[in-house]
Coordinates of C-alpha atoms and ligand atoms in Angstrom, one line a residue:
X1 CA 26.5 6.9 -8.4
X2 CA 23.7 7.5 -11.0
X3 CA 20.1 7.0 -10.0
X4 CA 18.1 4.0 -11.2
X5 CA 15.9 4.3 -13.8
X6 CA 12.1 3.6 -12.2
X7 CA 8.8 2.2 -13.9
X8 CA 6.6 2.6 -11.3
X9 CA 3.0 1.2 -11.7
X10 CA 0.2 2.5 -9.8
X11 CA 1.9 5.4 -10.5
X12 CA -1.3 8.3 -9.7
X13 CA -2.6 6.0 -7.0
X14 CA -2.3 6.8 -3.0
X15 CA 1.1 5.4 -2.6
X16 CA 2.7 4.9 -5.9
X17 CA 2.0 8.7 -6.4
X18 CA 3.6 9.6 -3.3
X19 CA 6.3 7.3 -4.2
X20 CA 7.0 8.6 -7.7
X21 CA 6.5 12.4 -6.2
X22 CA 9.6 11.5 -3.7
X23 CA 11.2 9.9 -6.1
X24 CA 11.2 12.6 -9.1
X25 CA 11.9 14.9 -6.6
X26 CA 15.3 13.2 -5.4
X27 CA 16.1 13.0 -8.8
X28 CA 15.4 9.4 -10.3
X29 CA 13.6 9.0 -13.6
X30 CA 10.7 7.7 -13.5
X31 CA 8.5 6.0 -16.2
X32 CA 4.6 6.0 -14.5
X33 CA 2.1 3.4 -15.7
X34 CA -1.9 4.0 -14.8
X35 CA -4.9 3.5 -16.2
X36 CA -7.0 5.5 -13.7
X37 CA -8.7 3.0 -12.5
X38 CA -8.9 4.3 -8.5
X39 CA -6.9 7.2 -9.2
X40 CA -7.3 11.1 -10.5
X41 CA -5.6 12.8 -13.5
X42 CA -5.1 15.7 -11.4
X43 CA -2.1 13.4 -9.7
X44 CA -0.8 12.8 -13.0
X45 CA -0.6 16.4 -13.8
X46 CA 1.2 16.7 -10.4
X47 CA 4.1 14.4 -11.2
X48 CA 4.3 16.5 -15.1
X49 CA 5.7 19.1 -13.3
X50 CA 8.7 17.3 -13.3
X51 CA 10.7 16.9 -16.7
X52 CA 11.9 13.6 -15.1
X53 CA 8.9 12.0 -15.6
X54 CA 7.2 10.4 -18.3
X55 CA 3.7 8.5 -18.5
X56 CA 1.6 5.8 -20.1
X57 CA -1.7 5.3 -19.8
X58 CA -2.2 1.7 -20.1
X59 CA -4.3 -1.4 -18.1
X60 CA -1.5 -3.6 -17.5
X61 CA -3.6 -6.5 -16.7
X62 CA -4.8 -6.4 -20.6
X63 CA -2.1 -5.1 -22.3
X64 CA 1.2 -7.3 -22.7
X65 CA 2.6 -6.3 -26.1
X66 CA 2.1 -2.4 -24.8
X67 CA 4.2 -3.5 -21.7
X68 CA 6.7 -5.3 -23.8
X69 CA 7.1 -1.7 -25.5
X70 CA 7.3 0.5 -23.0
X71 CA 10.0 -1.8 -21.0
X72 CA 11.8 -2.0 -24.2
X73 CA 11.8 1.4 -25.0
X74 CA 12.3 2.9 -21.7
X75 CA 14.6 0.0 -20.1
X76 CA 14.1 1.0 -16.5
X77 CA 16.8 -0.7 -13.9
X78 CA 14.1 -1.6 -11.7
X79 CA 9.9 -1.7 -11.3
X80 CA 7.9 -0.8 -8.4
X81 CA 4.7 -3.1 -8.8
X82 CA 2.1 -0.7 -6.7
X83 CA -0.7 -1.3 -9.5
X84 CA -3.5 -3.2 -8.2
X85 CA -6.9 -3.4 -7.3
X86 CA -7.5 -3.2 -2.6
X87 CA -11.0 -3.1 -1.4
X88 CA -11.9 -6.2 0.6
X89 CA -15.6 -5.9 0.4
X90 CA -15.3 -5.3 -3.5
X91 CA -13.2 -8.1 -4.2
X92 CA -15.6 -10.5 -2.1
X93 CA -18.8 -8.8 -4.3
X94 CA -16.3 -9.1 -7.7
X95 CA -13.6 -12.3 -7.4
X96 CA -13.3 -12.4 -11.1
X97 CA -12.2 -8.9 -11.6
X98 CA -10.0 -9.1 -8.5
X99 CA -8.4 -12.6 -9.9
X100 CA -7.9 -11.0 -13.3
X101 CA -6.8 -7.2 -12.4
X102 CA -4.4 -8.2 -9.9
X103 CA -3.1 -11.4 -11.2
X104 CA -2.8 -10.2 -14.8
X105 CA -1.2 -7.4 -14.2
X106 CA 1.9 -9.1 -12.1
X107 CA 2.1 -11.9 -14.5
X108 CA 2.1 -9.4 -17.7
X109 CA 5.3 -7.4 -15.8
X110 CA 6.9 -10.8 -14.8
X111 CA 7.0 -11.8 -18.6
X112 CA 7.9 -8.4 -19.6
X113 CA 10.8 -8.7 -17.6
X114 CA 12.3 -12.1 -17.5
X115 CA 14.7 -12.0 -19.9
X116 CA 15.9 -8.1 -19.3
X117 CA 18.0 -7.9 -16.2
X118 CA 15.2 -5.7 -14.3
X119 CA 14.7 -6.2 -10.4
X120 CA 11.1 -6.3 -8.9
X121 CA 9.5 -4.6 -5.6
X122 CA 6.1 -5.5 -5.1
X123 CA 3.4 -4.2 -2.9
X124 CA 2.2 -6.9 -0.6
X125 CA -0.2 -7.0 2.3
X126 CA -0.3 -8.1 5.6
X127 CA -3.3 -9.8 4.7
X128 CA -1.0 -12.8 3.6
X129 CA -0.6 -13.7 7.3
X130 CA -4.8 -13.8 7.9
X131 CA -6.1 -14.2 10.8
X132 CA -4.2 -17.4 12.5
X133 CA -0.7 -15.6 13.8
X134 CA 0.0 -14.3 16.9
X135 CA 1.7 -10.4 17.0
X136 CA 4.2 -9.6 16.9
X137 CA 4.2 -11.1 12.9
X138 CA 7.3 -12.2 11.2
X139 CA 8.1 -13.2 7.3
X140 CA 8.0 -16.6 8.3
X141 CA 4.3 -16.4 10.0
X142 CA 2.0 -19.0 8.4
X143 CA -0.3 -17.6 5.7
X144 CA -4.0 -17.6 5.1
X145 CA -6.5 -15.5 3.5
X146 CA -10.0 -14.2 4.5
X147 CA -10.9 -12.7 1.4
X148 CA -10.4 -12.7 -2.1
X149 CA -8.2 -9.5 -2.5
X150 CA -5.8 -11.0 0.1
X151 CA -5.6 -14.5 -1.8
X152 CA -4.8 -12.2 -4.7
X153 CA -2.1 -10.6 -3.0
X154 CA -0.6 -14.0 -1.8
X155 CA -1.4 -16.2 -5.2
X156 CA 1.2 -12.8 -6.8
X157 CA 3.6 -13.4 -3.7
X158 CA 4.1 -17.1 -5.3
X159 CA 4.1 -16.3 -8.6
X160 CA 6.9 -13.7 -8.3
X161 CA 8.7 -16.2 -6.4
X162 CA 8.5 -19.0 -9.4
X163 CA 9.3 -16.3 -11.9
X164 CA 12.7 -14.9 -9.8
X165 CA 13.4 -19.1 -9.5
X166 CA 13.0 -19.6 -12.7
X167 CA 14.6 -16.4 -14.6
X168 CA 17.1 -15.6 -11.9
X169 CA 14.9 -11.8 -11.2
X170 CA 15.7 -10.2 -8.2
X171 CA 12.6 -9.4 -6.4
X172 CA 11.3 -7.7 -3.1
X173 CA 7.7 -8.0 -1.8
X174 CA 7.1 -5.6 0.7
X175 CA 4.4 -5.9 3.1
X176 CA 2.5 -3.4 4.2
X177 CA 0.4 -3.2 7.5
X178 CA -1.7 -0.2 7.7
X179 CA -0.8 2.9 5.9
X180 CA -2.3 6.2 6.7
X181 CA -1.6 9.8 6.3
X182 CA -0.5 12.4 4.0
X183 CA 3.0 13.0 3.1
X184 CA 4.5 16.6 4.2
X185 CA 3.4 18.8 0.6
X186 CA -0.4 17.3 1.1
X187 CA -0.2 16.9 -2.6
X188 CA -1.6 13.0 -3.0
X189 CA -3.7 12.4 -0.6
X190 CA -5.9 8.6 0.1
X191 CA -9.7 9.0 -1.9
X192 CA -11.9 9.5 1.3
X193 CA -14.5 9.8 -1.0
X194 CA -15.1 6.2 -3.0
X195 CA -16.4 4.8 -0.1
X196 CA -13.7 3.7 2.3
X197 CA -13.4 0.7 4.6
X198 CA -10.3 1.4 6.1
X199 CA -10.3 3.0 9.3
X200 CA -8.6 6.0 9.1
X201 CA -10.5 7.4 5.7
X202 CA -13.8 6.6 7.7
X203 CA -12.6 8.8 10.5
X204 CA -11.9 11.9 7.8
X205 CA -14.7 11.2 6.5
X206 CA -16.5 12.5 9.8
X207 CA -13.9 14.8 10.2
X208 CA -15.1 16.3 7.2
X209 CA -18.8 16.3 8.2
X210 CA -19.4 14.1 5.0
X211 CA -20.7 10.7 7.7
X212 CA -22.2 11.7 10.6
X213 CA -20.0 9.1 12.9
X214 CA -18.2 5.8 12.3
X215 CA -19.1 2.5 13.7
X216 CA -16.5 1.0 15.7
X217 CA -16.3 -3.2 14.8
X218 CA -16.5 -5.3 18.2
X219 CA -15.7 -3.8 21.7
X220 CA -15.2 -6.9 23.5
X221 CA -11.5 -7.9 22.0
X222 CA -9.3 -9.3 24.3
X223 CA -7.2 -6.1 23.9
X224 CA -6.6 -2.9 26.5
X225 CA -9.7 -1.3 26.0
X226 CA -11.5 -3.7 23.3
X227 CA -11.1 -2.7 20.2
X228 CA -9.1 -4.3 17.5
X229 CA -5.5 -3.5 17.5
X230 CA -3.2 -2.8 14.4
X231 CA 0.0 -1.5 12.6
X232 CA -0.8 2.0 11.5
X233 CA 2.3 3.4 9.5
X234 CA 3.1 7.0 8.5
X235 CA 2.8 7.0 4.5
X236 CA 6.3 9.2 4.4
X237 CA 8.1 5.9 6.3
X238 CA 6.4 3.3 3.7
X239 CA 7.3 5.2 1.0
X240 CA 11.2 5.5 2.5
X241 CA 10.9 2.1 3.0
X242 CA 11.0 1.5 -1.0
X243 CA 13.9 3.5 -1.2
X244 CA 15.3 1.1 1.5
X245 CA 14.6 -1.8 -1.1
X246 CA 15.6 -0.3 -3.8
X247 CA 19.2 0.4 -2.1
X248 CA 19.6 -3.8 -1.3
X249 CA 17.3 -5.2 -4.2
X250 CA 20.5 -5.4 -6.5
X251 CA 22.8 -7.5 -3.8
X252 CA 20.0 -9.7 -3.6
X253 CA 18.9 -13.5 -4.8
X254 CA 15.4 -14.2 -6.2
X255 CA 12.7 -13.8 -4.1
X256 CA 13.3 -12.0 -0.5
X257 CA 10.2 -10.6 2.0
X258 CA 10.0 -8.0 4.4
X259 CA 7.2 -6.4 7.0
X260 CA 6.6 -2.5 6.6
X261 CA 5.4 -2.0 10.2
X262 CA 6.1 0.3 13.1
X263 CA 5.7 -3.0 15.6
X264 CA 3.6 -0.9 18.0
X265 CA -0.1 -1.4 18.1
X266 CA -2.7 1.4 18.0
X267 CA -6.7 0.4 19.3
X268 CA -9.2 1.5 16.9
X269 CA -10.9 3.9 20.1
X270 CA -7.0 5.1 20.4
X271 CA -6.8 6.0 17.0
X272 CA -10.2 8.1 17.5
X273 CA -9.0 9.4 20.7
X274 CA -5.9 10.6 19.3
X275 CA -7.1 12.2 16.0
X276 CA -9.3 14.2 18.5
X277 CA -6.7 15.6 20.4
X278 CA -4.4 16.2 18.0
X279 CA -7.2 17.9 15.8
X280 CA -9.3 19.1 18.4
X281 CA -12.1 17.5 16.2
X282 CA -14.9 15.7 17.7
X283 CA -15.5 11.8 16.0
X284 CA -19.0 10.6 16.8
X285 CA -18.9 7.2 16.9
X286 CA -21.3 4.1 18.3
X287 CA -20.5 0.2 18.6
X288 CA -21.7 -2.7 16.0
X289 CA -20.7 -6.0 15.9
X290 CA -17.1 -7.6 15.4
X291 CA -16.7 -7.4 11.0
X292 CA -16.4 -10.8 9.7
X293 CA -12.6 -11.8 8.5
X294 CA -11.0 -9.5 11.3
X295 CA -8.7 -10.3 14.0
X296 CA -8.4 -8.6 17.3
X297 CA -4.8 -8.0 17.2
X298 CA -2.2 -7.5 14.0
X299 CA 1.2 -6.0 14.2
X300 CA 4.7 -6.3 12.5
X301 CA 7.7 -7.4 13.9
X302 CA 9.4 -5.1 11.5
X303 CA 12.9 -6.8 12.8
X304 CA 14.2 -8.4 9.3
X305 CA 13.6 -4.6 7.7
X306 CA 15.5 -2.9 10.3
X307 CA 18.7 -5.5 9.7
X308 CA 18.7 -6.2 5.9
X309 CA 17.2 -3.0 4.5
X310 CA 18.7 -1.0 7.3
X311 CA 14.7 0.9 7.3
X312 CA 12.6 1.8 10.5
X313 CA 9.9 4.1 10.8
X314 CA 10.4 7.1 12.8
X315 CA 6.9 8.7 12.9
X316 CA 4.5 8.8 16.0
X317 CA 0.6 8.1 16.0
X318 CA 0.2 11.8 16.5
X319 CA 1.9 12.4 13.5
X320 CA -0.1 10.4 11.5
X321 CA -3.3 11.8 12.5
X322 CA -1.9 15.6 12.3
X323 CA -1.0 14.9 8.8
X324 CA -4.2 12.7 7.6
X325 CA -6.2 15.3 8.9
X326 CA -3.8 18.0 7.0
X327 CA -4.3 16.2 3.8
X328 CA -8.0 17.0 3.4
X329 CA -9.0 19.5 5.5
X330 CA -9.4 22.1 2.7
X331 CA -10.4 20.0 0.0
X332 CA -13.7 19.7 -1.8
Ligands
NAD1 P1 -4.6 2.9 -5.0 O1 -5.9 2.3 -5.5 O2 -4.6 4.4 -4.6 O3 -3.5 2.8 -6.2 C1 -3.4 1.7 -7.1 C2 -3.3 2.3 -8.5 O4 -3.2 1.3 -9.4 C3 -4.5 3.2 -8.9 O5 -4.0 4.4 -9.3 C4 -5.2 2.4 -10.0 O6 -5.8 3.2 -10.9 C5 -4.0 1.6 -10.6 N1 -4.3 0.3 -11.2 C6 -5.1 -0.7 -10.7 N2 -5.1 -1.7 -11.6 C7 -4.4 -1.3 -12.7 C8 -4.2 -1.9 -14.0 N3 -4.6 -3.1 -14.3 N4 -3.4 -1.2 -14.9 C9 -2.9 0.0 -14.6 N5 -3.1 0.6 -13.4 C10 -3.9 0.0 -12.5 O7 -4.0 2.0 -3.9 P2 -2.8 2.2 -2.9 O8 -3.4 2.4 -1.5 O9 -1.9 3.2 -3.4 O10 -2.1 0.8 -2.9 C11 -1.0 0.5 -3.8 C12 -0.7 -1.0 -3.6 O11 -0.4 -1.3 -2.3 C13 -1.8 -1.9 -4.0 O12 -1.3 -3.0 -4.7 C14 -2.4 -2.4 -2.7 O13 -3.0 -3.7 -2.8 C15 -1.2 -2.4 -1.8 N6 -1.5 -2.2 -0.4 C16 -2.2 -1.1 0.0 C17 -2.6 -0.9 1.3 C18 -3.3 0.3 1.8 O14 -3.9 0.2 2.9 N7 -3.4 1.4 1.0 C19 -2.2 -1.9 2.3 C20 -1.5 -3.0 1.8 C21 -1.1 -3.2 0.5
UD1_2 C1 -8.1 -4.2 6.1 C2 -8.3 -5.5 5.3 C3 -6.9 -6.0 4.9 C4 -6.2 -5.0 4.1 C5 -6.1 -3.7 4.9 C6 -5.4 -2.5 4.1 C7 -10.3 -6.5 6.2 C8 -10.9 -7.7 7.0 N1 -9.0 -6.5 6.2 O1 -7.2 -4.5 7.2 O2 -7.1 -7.2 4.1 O3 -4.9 -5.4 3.7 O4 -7.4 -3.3 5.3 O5 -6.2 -2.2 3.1 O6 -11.1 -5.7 5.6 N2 -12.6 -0.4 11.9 C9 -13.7 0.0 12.6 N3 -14.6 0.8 11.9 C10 -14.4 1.1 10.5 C11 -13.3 0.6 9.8 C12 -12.4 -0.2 10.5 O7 -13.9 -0.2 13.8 O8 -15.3 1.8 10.0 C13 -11.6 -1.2 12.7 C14 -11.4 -2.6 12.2 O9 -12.3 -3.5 12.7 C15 -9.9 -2.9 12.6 C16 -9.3 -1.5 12.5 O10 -10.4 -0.6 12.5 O11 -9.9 -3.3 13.9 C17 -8.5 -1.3 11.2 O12 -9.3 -1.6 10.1 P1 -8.9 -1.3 8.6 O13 -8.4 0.0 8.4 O14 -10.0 -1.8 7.7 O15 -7.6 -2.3 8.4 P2 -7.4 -3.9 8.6 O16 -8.6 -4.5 9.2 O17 -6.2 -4.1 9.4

């Protein structure tokens, strides 16, 4: 059977550009969208290596009638919504762009789209569920949102949901819990250098004698050793995890949810512990007090994934670190 046609947003950013860079290389055509905005050109020049790929540099939050062209012109079978704006702190310091690069954008593709025939996936958070569920978290977990990126992320959950109602679109939201790593060719790698808040990045970061140590949020969680615990998943299983999607999306009604997760949970001090062994890398770190929005304990039951997308990922804690660590080692 002949590949889908792609339009991937987001398209030189940590994930979409390891997503597009699988997918060129399996053959699909893909159509990237960027405007640059958290991402390199160097990425870009990356993915022109392969004649399968063409590009558009465009804000899709600002730009409808371009949209309208490019889905005209290119008619892709299905788009891959990665395009959007992720720092929590940023998006408490800067609602209004948040609200209007992250809303815009999804509701410019939604119109684009709702008369075409072209299926949706979107990349969704685990941020939706906040900080009232207990883990293991299913779809059907409760939401709230502790910050304005993550009310983004949800307020573009519902919207995609009345447009696929309304206009009969098959559409997937996919959400993530924690991704980390580099995929196996070390060729898009996470921007440890835009100053991080994520975990993981922060530990490079020392790794790579740019901090001197990280501060680890709150000891005294009511978890094994007392820091928080989360979800971290190998970048290689998210992005398989799309391909997952994009196998069922067409058998599927309107709007349908599912949790990227490993369903094991990893301690912050593990994570450090870990990435020290499997790097023989020393991480400094001290203790500072619990940050305000977290919860102690967050995992996926990834459950629904494993039965209707037929998806599960495969790769260890070890792994991850070995290939975060791989990823930027030898870069500037
Ligand atoms: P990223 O910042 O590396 O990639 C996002 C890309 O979108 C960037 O290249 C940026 O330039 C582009 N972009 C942003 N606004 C745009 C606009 N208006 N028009 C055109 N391009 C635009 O982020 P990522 O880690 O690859 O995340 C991809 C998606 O996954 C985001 O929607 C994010 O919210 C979601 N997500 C990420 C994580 C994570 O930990 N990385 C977790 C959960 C969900
Ligand atoms: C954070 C965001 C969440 C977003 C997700 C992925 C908050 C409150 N939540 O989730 O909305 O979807 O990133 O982008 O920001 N930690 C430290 N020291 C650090 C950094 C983190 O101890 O320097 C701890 C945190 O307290 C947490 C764990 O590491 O226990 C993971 O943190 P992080 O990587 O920021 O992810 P989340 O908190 O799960």
């Amino acid at each position: 059977m002949k590949n889908k046609k792609l339009l991937v947003t987001g398209s030189t950013g940590y994930i979409g550009g390891t997503f597009s860079y699988e997918a060129l290389k399996s053959g699909y055509e893909v159509i990237g969208i960027d405007n640059f905005s958290n991402s390199k050109k160097a990425t870009k020049q990356i993915l022109d290596n392969f004649i399968n790929f063409t590009f558009y540099e465009i804000d899709i939050s600002k730009n409808l009638k371009k949209v309208n062209e490019i889905i005209s012109k290119t008619k892709p079978d299905v788009i891959i919504h990665f395009a959007g704006l992720k720092s929590v702190s940023e998006s408490e310091k800067n609602q209004n762009l948040y609200w209007q690069n992250n809303i815009l954008s999804t509701l410019n593709i939604l119109e684009s789209i709702k008369n075409n025939n072209i299926s949706l996936i979107f990349s969704s958070s685990a941020t939706v569920y906040g900080d009232k569920n207990e883990s293991p978290i299913p779809e059907e977990a409760k939401f709230s949102t502790n910050s304005a990126y993550g009310s983004t992320k949800l307020a573009q959950e519902l919207l995609i949901s009345d447009y696929s109602r309304a206009y009969d679109i098959s559409c997937i939201s996919l959400r993530y819990f924690n991704p980390v790593g580099t995929h196996a060719d070390k060729l898009i790698i996470e921007d440890i250098m835009s100053s991080p808040n994520n975990l993981m990045p922060r530990i490079l970061r020392v790794a790579k004698k740019i901090d001197e140590k990280i501060s680890i949020y709150g000891n005294r969680y009511p978890t094994k050793d007392g820091t928080g615990e989360r979800d971290y998943i190998h970048i290689s299983d998210l992005v398989n995890g799309h391909f997952a999607a994009l196998k069922k999306i067409n058998g599927m009604d309107n709007h349908n949810f599912f949790n990227l997760g490993t369903g094991k949970k990893t301690s912050v001090l593990e994570l450090i512990r870990t990435f020290e062994n499997v790097n023989d890398i020393k991480i400094k770190f001290d203790y500072k007090s619990e940050r305000e929005g977290d919860v102690a304990i967050c995992y996926a039951d990834p459950s629904l994934a494993k039965k209707e997308l037929d998806w599960t990922a495969t790769k260890t804690i070890n792994e991850m670190c070995v290939d975060a660590w791989k990823g930027v080692k030898d870069g500037d």
